[in-house]
PDB file of C-alpha atoms in Angstrom:
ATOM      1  CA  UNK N  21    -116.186  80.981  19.358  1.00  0.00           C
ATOM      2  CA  UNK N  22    -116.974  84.738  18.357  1.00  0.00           C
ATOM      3  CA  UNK N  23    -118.001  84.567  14.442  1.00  0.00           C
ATOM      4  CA  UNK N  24    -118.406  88.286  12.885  1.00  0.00           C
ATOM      5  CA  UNK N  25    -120.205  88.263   9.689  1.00  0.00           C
ATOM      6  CA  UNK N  26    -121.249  91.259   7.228  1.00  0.00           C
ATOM      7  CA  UNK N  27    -125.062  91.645   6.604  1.00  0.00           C
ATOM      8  CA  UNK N  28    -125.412  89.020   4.033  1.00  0.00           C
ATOM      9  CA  UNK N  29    -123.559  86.311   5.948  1.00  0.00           C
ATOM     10  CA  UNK N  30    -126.295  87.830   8.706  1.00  0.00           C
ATOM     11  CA  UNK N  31    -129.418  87.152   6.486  1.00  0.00           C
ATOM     12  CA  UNK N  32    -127.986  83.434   5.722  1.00  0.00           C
ATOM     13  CA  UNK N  33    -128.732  82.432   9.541  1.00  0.00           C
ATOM     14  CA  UNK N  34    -132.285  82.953   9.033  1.00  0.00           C
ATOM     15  CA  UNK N  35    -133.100  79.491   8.754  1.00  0.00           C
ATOM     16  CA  UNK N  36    -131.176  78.594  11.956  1.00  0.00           C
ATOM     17  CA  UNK N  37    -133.050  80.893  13.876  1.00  0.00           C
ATOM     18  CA  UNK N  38    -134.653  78.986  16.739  1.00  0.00           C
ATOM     19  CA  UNK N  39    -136.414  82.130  18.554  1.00  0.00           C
ATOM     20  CA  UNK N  40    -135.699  85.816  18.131  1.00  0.00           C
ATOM     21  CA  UNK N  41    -134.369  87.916  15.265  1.00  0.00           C
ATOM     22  CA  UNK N  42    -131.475  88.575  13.352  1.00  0.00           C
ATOM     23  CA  UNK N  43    -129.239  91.405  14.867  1.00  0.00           C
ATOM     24  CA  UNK N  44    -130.039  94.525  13.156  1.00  0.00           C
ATOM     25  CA  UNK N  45    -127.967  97.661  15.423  1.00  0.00           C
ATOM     26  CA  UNK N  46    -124.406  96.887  17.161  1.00  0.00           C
ATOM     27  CA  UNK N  47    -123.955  95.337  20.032  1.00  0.00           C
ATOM     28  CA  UNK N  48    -126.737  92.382  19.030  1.00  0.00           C
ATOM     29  CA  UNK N  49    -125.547  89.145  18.741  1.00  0.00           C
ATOM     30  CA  UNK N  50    -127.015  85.117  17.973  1.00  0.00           C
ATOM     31  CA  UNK N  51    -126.423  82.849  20.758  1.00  0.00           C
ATOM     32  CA  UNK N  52    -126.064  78.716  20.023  1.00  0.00           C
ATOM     33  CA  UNK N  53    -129.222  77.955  22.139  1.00  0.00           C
ATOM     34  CA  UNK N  54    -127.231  74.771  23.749  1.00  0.00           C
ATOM     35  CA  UNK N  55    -124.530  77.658  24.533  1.00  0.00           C
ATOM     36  CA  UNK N  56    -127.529  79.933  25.931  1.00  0.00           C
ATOM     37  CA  UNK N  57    -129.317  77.011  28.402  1.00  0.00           C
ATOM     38  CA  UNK N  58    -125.039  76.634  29.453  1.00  0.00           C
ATOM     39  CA  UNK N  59    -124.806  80.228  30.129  1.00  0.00           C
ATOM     40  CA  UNK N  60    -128.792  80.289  31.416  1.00  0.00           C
ATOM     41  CA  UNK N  61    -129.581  83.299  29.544  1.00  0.00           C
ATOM     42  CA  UNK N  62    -132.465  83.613  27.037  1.00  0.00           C
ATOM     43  CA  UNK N  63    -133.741  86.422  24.550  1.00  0.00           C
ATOM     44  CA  UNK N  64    -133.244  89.890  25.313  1.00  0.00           C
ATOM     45  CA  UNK N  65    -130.170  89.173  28.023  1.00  0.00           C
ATOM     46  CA  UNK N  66    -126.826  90.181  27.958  1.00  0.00           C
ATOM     47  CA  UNK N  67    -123.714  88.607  27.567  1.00  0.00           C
ATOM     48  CA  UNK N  68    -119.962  89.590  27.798  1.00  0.00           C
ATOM     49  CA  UNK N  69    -117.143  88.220  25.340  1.00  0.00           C
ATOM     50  CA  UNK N  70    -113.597  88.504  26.556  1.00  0.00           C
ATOM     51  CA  UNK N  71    -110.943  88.046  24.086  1.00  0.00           C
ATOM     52  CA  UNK N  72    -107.669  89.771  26.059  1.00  0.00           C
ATOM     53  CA  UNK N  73    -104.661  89.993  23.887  1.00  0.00           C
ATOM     54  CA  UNK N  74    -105.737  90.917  20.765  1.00  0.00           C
ATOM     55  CA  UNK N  75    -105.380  93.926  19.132  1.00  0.00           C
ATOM     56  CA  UNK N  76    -109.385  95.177  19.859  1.00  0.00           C
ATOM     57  CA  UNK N  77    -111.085  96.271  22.972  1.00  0.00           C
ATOM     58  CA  UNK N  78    -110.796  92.844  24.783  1.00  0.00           C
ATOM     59  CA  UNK N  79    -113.986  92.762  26.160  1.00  0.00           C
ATOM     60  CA  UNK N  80    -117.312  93.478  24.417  1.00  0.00           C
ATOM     61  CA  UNK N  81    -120.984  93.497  25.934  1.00  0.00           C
ATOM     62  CA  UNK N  82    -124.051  91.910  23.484  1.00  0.00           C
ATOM     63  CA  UNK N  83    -127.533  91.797  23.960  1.00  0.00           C
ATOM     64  CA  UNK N  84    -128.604  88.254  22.881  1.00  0.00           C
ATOM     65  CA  UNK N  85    -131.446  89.380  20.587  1.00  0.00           C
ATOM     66  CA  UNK N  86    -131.665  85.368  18.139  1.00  0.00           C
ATOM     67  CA  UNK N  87    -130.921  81.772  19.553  1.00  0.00           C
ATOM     68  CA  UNK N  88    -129.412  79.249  16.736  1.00  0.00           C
ATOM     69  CA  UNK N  89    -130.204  75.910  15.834  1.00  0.00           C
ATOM     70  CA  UNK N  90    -127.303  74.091  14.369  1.00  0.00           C
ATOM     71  CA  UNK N  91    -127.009  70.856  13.221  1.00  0.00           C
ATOM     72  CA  UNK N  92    -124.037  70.126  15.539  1.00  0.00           C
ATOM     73  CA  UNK N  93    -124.804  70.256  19.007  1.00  0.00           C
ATOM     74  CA  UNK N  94    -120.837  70.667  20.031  1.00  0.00           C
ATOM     75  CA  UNK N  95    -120.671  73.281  17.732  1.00  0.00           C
ATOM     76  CA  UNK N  96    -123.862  74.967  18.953  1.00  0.00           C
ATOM     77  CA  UNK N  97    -122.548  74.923  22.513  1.00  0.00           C
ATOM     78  CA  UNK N  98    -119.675  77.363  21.626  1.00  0.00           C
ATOM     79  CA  UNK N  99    -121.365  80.040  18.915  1.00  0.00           C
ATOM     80  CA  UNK N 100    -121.692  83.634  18.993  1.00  0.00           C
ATOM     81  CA  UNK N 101    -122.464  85.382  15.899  1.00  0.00           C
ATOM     82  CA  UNK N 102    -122.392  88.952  15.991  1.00  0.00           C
ATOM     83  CA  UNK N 103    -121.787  91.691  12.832  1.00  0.00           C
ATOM     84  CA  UNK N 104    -118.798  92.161  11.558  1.00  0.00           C
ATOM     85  CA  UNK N 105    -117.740  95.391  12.990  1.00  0.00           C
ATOM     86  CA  UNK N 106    -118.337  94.045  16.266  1.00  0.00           C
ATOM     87  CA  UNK N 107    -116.195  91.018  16.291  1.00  0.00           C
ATOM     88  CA  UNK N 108    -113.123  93.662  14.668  1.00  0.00           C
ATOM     89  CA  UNK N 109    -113.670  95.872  17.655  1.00  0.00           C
ATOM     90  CA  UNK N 110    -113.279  93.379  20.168  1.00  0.00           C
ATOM     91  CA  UNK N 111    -110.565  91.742  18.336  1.00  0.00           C
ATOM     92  CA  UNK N 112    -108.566  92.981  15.459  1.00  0.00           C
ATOM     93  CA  UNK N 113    -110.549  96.584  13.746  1.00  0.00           C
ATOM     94  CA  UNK N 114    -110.044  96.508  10.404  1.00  0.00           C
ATOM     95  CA  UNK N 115    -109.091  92.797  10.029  1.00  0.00           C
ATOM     96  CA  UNK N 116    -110.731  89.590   9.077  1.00  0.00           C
ATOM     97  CA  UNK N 117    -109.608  86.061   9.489  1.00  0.00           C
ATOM     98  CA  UNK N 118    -111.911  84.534   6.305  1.00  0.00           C
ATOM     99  CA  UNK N 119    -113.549  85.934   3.236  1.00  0.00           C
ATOM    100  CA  UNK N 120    -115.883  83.746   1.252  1.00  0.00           C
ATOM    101  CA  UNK N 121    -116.976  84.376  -2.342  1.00  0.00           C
ATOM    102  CA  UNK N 122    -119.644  82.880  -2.929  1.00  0.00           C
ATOM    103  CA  UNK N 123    -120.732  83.159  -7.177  1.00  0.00           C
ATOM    104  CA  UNK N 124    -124.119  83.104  -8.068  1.00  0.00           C
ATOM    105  CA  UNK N 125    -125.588  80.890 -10.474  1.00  0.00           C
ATOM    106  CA  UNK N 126    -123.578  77.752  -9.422  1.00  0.00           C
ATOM    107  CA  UNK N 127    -124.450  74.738  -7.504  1.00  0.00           C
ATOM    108  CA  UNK N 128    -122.739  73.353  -4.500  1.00  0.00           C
ATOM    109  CA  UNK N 129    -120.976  70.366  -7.206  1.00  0.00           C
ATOM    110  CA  UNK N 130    -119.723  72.607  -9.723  1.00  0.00           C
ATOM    111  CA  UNK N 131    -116.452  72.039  -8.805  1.00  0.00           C
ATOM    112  CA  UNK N 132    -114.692  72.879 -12.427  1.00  0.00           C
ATOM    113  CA  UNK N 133    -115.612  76.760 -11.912  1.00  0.00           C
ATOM    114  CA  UNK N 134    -114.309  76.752  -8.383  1.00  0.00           C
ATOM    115  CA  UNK N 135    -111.268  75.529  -9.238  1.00  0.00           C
ATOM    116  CA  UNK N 136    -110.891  77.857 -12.131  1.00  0.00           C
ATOM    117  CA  UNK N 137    -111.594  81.261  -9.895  1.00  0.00           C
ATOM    118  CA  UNK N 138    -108.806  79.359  -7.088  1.00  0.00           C
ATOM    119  CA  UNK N 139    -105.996  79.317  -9.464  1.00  0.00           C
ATOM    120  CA  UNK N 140    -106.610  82.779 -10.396  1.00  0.00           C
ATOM    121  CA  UNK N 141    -107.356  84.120  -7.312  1.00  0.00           C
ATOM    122  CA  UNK N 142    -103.803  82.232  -6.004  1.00  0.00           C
ATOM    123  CA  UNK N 143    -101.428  84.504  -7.591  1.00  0.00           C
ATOM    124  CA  UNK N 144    -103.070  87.759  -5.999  1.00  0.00           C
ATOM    125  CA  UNK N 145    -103.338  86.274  -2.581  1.00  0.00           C
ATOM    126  CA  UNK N 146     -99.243  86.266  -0.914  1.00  0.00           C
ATOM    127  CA  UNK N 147     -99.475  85.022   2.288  1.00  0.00           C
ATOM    128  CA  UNK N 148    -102.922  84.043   2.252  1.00  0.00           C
ATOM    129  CA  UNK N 149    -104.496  80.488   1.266  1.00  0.00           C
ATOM    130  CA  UNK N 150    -107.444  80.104  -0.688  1.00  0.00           C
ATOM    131  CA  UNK N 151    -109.460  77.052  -0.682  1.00  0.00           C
ATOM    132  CA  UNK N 152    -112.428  75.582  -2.383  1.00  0.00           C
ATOM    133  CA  UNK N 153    -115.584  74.813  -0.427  1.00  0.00           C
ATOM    134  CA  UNK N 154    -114.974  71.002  -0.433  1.00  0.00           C
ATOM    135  CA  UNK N 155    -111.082  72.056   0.890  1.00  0.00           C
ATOM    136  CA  UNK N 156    -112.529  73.916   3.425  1.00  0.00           C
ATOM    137  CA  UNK N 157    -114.722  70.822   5.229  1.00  0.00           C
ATOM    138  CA  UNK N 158    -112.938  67.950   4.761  1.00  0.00           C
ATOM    139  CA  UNK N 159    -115.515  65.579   5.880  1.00  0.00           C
ATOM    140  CA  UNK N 160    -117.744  66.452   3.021  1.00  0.00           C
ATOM    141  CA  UNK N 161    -115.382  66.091   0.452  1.00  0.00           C
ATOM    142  CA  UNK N 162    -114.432  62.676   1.897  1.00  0.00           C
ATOM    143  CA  UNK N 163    -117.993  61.794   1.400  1.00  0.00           C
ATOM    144  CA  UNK N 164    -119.054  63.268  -1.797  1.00  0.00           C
ATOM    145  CA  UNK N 165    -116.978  61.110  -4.327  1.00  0.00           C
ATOM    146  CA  UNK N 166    -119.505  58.502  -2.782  1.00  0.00           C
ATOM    147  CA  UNK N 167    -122.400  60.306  -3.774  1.00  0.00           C
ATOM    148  CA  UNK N 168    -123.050  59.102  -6.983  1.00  0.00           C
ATOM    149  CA  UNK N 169    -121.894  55.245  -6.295  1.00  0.00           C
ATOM    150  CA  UNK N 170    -124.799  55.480  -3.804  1.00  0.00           C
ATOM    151  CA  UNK N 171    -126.919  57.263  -5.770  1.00  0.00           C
ATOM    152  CA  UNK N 172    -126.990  54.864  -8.870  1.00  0.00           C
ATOM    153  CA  UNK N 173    -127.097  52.062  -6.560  1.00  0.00           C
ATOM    154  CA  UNK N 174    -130.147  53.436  -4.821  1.00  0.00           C
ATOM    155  CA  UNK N 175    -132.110  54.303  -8.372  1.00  0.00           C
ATOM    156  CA  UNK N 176    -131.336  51.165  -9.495  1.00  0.00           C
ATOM    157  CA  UNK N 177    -132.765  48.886  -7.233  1.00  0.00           C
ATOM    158  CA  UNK N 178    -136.088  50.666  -7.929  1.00  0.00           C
ATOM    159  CA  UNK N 179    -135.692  50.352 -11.433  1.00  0.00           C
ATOM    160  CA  UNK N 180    -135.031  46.722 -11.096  1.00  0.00           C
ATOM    161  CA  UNK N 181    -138.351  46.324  -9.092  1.00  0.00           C
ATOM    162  CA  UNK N 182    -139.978  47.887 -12.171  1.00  0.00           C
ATOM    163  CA  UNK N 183    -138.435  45.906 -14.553  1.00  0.00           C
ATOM    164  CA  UNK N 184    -139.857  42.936 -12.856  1.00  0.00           C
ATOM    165  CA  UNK N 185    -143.178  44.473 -12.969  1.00  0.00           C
ATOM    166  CA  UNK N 186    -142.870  45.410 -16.802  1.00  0.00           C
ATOM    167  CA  UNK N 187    -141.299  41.744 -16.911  1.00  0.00           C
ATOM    168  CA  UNK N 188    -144.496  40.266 -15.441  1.00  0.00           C
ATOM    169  CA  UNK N 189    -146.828  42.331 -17.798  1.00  0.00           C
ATOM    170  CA  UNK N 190    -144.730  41.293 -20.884  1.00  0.00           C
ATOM    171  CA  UNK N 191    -145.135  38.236 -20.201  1.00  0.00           C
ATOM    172  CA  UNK N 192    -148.786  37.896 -19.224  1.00  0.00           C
ATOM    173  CA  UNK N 193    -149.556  39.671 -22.267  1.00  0.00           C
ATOM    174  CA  UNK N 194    -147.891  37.550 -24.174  1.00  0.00           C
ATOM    175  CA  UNK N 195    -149.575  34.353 -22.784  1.00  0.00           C
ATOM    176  CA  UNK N 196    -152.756  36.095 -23.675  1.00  0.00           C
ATOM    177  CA  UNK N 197    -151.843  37.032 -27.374  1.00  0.00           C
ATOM    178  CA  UNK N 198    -150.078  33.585 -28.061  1.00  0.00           C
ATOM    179  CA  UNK N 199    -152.373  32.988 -30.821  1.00  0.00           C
ATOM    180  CA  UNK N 200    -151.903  36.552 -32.587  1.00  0.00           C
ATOM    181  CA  UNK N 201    -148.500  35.715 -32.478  1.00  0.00           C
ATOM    182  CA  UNK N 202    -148.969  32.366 -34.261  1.00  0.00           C
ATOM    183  CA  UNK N 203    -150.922  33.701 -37.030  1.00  0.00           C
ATOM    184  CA  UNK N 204    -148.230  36.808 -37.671  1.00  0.00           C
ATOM    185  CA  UNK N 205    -145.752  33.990 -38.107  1.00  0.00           C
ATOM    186  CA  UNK N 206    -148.137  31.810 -39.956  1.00  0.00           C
ATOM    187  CA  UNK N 207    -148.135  34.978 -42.283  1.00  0.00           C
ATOM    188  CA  UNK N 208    -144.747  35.021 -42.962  1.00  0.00           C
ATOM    189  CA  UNK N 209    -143.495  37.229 -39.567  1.00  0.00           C
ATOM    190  CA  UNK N 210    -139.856  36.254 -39.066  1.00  0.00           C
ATOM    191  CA  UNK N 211    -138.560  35.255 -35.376  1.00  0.00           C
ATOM    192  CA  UNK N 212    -136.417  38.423 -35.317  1.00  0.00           C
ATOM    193  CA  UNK N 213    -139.268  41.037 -36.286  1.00  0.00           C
ATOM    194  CA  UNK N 214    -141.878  39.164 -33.560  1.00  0.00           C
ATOM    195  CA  UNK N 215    -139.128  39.827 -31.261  1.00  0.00           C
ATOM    196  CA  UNK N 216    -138.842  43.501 -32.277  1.00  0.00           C
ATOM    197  CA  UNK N 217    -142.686  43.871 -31.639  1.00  0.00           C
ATOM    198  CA  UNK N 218    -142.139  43.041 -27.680  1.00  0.00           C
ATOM    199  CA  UNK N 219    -139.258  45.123 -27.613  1.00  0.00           C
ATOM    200  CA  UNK N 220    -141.119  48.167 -29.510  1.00  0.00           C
ATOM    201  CA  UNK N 221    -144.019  47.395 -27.125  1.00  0.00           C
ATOM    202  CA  UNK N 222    -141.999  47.696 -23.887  1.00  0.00           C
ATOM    203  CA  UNK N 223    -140.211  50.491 -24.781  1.00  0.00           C
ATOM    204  CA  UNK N 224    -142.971  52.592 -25.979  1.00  0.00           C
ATOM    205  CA  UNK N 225    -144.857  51.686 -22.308  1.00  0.00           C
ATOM    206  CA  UNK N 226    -141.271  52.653 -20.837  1.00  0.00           C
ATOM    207  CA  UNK N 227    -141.234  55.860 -22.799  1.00  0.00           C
ATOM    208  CA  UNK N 228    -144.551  57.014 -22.275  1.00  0.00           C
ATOM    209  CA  UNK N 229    -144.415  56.764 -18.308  1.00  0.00           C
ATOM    210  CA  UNK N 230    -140.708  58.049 -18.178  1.00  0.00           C
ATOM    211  CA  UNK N 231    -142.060  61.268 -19.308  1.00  0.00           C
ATOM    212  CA  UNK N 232    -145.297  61.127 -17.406  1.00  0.00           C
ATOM    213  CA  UNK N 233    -142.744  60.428 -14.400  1.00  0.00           C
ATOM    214  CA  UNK N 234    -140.224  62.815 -15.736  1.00  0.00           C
ATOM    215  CA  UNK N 235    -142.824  66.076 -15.882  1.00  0.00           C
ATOM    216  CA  UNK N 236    -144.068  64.704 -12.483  1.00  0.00           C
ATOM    217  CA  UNK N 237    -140.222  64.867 -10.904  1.00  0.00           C
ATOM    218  CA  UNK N 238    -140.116  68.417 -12.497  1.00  0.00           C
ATOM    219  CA  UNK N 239    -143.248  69.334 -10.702  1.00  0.00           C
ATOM    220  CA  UNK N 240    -142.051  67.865  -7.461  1.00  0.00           C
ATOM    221  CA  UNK N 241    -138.256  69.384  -7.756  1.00  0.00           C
ATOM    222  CA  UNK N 242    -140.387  73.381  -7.944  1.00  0.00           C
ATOM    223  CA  UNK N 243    -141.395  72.557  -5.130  1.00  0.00           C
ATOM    224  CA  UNK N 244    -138.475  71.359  -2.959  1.00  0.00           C
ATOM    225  CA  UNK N 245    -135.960  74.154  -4.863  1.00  0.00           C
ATOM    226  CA  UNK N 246    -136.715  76.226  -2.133  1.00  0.00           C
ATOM    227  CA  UNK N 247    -136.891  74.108   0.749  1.00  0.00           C
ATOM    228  CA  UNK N 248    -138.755  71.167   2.159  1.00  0.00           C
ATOM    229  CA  UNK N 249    -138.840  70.830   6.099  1.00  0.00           C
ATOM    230  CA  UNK N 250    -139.672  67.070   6.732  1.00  0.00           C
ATOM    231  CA  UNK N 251    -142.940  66.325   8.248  1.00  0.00           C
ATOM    232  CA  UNK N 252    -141.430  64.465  11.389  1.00  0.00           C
ATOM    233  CA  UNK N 253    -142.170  64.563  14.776  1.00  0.00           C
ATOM    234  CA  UNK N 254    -139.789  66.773  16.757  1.00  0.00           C
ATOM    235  CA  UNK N 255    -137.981  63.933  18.803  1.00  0.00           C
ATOM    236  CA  UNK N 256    -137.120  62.842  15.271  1.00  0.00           C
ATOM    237  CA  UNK N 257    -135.993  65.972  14.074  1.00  0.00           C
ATOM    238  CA  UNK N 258    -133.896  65.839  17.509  1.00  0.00           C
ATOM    239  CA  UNK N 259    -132.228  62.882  16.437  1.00  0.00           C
ATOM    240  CA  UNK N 260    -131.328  64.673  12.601  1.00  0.00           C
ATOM    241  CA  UNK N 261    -129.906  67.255  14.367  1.00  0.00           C
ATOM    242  CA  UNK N 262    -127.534  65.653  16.694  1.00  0.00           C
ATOM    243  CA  UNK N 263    -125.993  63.491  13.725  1.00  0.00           C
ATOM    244  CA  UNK N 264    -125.798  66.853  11.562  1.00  0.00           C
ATOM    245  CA  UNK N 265    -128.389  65.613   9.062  1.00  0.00           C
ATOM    246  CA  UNK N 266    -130.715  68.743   7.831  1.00  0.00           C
ATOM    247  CA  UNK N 267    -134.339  69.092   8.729  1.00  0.00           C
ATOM    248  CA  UNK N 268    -134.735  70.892   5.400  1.00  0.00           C
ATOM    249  CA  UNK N 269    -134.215  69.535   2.160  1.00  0.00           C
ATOM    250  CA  UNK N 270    -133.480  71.499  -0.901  1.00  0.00           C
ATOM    251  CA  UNK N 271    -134.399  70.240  -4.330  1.00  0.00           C
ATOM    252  CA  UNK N 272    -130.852  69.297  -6.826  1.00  0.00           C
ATOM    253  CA  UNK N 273    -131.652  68.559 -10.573  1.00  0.00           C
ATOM    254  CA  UNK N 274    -128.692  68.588 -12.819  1.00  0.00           C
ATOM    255  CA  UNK N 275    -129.117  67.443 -16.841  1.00  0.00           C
ATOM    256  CA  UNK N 276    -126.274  63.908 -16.098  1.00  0.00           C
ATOM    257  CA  UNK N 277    -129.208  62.853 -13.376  1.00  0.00           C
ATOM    258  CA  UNK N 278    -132.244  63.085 -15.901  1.00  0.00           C
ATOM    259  CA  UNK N 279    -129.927  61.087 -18.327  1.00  0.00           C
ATOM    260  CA  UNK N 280    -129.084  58.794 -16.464  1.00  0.00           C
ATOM    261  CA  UNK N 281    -132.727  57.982 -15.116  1.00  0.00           C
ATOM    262  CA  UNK N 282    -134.009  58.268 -19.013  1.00  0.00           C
ATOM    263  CA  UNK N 283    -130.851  55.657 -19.301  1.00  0.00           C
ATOM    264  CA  UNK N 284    -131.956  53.355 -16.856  1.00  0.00           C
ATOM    265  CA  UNK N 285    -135.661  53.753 -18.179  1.00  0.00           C
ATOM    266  CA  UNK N 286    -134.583  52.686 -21.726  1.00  0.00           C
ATOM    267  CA  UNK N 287    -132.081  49.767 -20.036  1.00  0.00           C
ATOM    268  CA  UNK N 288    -134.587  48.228 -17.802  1.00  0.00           C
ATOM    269  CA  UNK N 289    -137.168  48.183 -20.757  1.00  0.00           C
ATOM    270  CA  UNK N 290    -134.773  46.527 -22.677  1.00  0.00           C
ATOM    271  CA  UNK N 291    -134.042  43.824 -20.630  1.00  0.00           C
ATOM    272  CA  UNK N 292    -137.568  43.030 -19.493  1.00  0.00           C
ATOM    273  CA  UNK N 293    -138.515  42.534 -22.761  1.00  0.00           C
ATOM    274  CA  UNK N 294    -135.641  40.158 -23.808  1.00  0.00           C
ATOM    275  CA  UNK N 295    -137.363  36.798 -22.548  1.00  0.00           C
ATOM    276  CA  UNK N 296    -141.266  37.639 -23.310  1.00  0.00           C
ATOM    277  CA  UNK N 297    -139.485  38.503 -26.851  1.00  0.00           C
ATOM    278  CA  UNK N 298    -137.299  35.459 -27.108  1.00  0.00           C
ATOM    279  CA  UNK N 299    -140.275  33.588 -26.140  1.00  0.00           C
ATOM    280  CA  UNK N 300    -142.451  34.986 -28.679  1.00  0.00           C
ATOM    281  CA  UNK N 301    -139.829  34.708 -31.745  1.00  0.00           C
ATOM    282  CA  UNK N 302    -139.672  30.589 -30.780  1.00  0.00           C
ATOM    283  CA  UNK N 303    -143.721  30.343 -31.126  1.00  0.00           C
ATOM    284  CA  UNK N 304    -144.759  26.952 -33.740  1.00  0.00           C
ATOM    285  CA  UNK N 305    -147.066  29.046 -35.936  1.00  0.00           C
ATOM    286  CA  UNK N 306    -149.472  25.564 -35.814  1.00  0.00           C
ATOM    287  CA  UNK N 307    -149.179  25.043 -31.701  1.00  0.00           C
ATOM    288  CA  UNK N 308    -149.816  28.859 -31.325  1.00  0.00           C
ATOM    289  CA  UNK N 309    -152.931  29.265 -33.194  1.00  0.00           C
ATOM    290  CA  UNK N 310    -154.005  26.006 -31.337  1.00  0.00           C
ATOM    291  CA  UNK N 311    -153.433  27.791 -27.920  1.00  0.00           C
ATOM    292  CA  UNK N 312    -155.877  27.767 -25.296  1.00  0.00           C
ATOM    293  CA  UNK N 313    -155.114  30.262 -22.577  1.00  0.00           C
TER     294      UNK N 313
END
């Protein structure tokens, strides 16, 4: 599969290069290095693309000057990415089979502004079909509505391990302060406000280590904006590779996921405090102050 790409679809293969360069002059080219050990040619050789029928040249000699790494091996095994001119020379000069537009300042899940630039773009574009990014690959748009089912699930299963930790210390110091608690109702303390002391108490411990957490994330997601290659051995990163899983990760921080982790914060504090609390609002002012932990 012959793939001709201008010079900034070029530059985006940088981080698939396994060896080599990106082509810079005509008649370079990136080889799929599963499609290079097939052919048994390495950097620096040449190899010959045949395309008869078309409207180019038919035939077109590269030099193999960058060897890819993709995350599909099948697809690997049948790349050749050479510039743009190139590919309309052997093939069809002057034509292309796909134009992307790619807008800057948007993330891959902005999917309203896509949309938006689709139906305008549809009008201008007889003959011609244009399709969102998620339209385009199928497979990822079969899998994204999961995303944030999964995602919730995963947080909050951690945040239910916390709140049995926060549920623990609640509770432990409550057994220690049972006798505090007996003389603030012995003072006149109703149930309902000793039960609003626990639940002030956990939230304000919930509170102040969300943000200590929260300015720690933010530290962590500068980092990983740019990249992250995982520190695996390589037989791992073999096995990433051949299921299409990335070797890099790229940081993703939107304003619904810090809300909805501040949410679960502010829930799980909540309900850990509900039984220390109840427990505390049932204290015998007399019992309580009699106490012995």
């Amino acid at each position: 599969m012959v793939t001709g790409l201008e010079p900034a679809g070029l530059a985006r293969q940088k981080n698939l290069l396994k060896a080599g360069r990106l082509p810079e002059a005509p008649g370079e080219a990136l080889l799929g290095e599963a499609l290079a050990q097939a052919l048994r040619v390495g950097l620096g050789d040449e190899v010959v693309a045949y395309a008869p029928g078309g409207l180019g040249l038919g035939v077109y000699a590269f030099r193999v000057v960058g060897l890819l790494d993709l995350p599909e091996t099948h697809l690997e095994a049948r790349t050749l990415v050479v510039p743009l001119a190139d590919a309309q020379a052997l093939l069809a000069p002057g034509r292309v089979t796909r134009l992307e537009v790619r807008l800057e300042g948007l993330g891959l899940y902005d999917l309203k502004p896509l949309e938006e630039l689709k139906a305008a773009l549809k009008p201008h574009l007889q003959g011609l079909v244009a399709e969102t990014w998620l339209e385009a690959n199928p497979i990822y748009a079969a899998i994204l509505p999961l995303y944030d089912t999964v995602m919730a699930l995963y947080v909050g299963v951690f945040f239910l391990l916390g709140g049995l930790i926060l549920l623990n210390a609640l509770y432990l110091s409550l057994v220690e302060r049972v006798r505090e608690f007996g003389l603030l109702a012995a003072l006149g303390l109703t149930g309902r406000r000793v039960m609003a002391l626990v639940f002030w108490e956990s939230l304000l411990l919930v509170g102040v280590f969300a943000l200590v957490g929260l300015g720690a994330g933010l530290l962590v997601h500068l980092e990983l904006v740019d990249g992250f290659r995982l520190p695996l051995p390589q037989w791992i990163l073999e096995q990433y590779r051949e299921f299409g899983l990335p070797e890099v990760l790229y940081g993703r921080l939107s304003l619904k996921e810090v809300l909805l982790t501040l949410g679960y914060a502010v829930g799980t504090g909540l309900l850990a405090a509900l039984w220390p609390g109840w427990l505390a609002s049932r204290l015998e002012p007399v019992e309580a102050m009699r106490y012995v932990p």
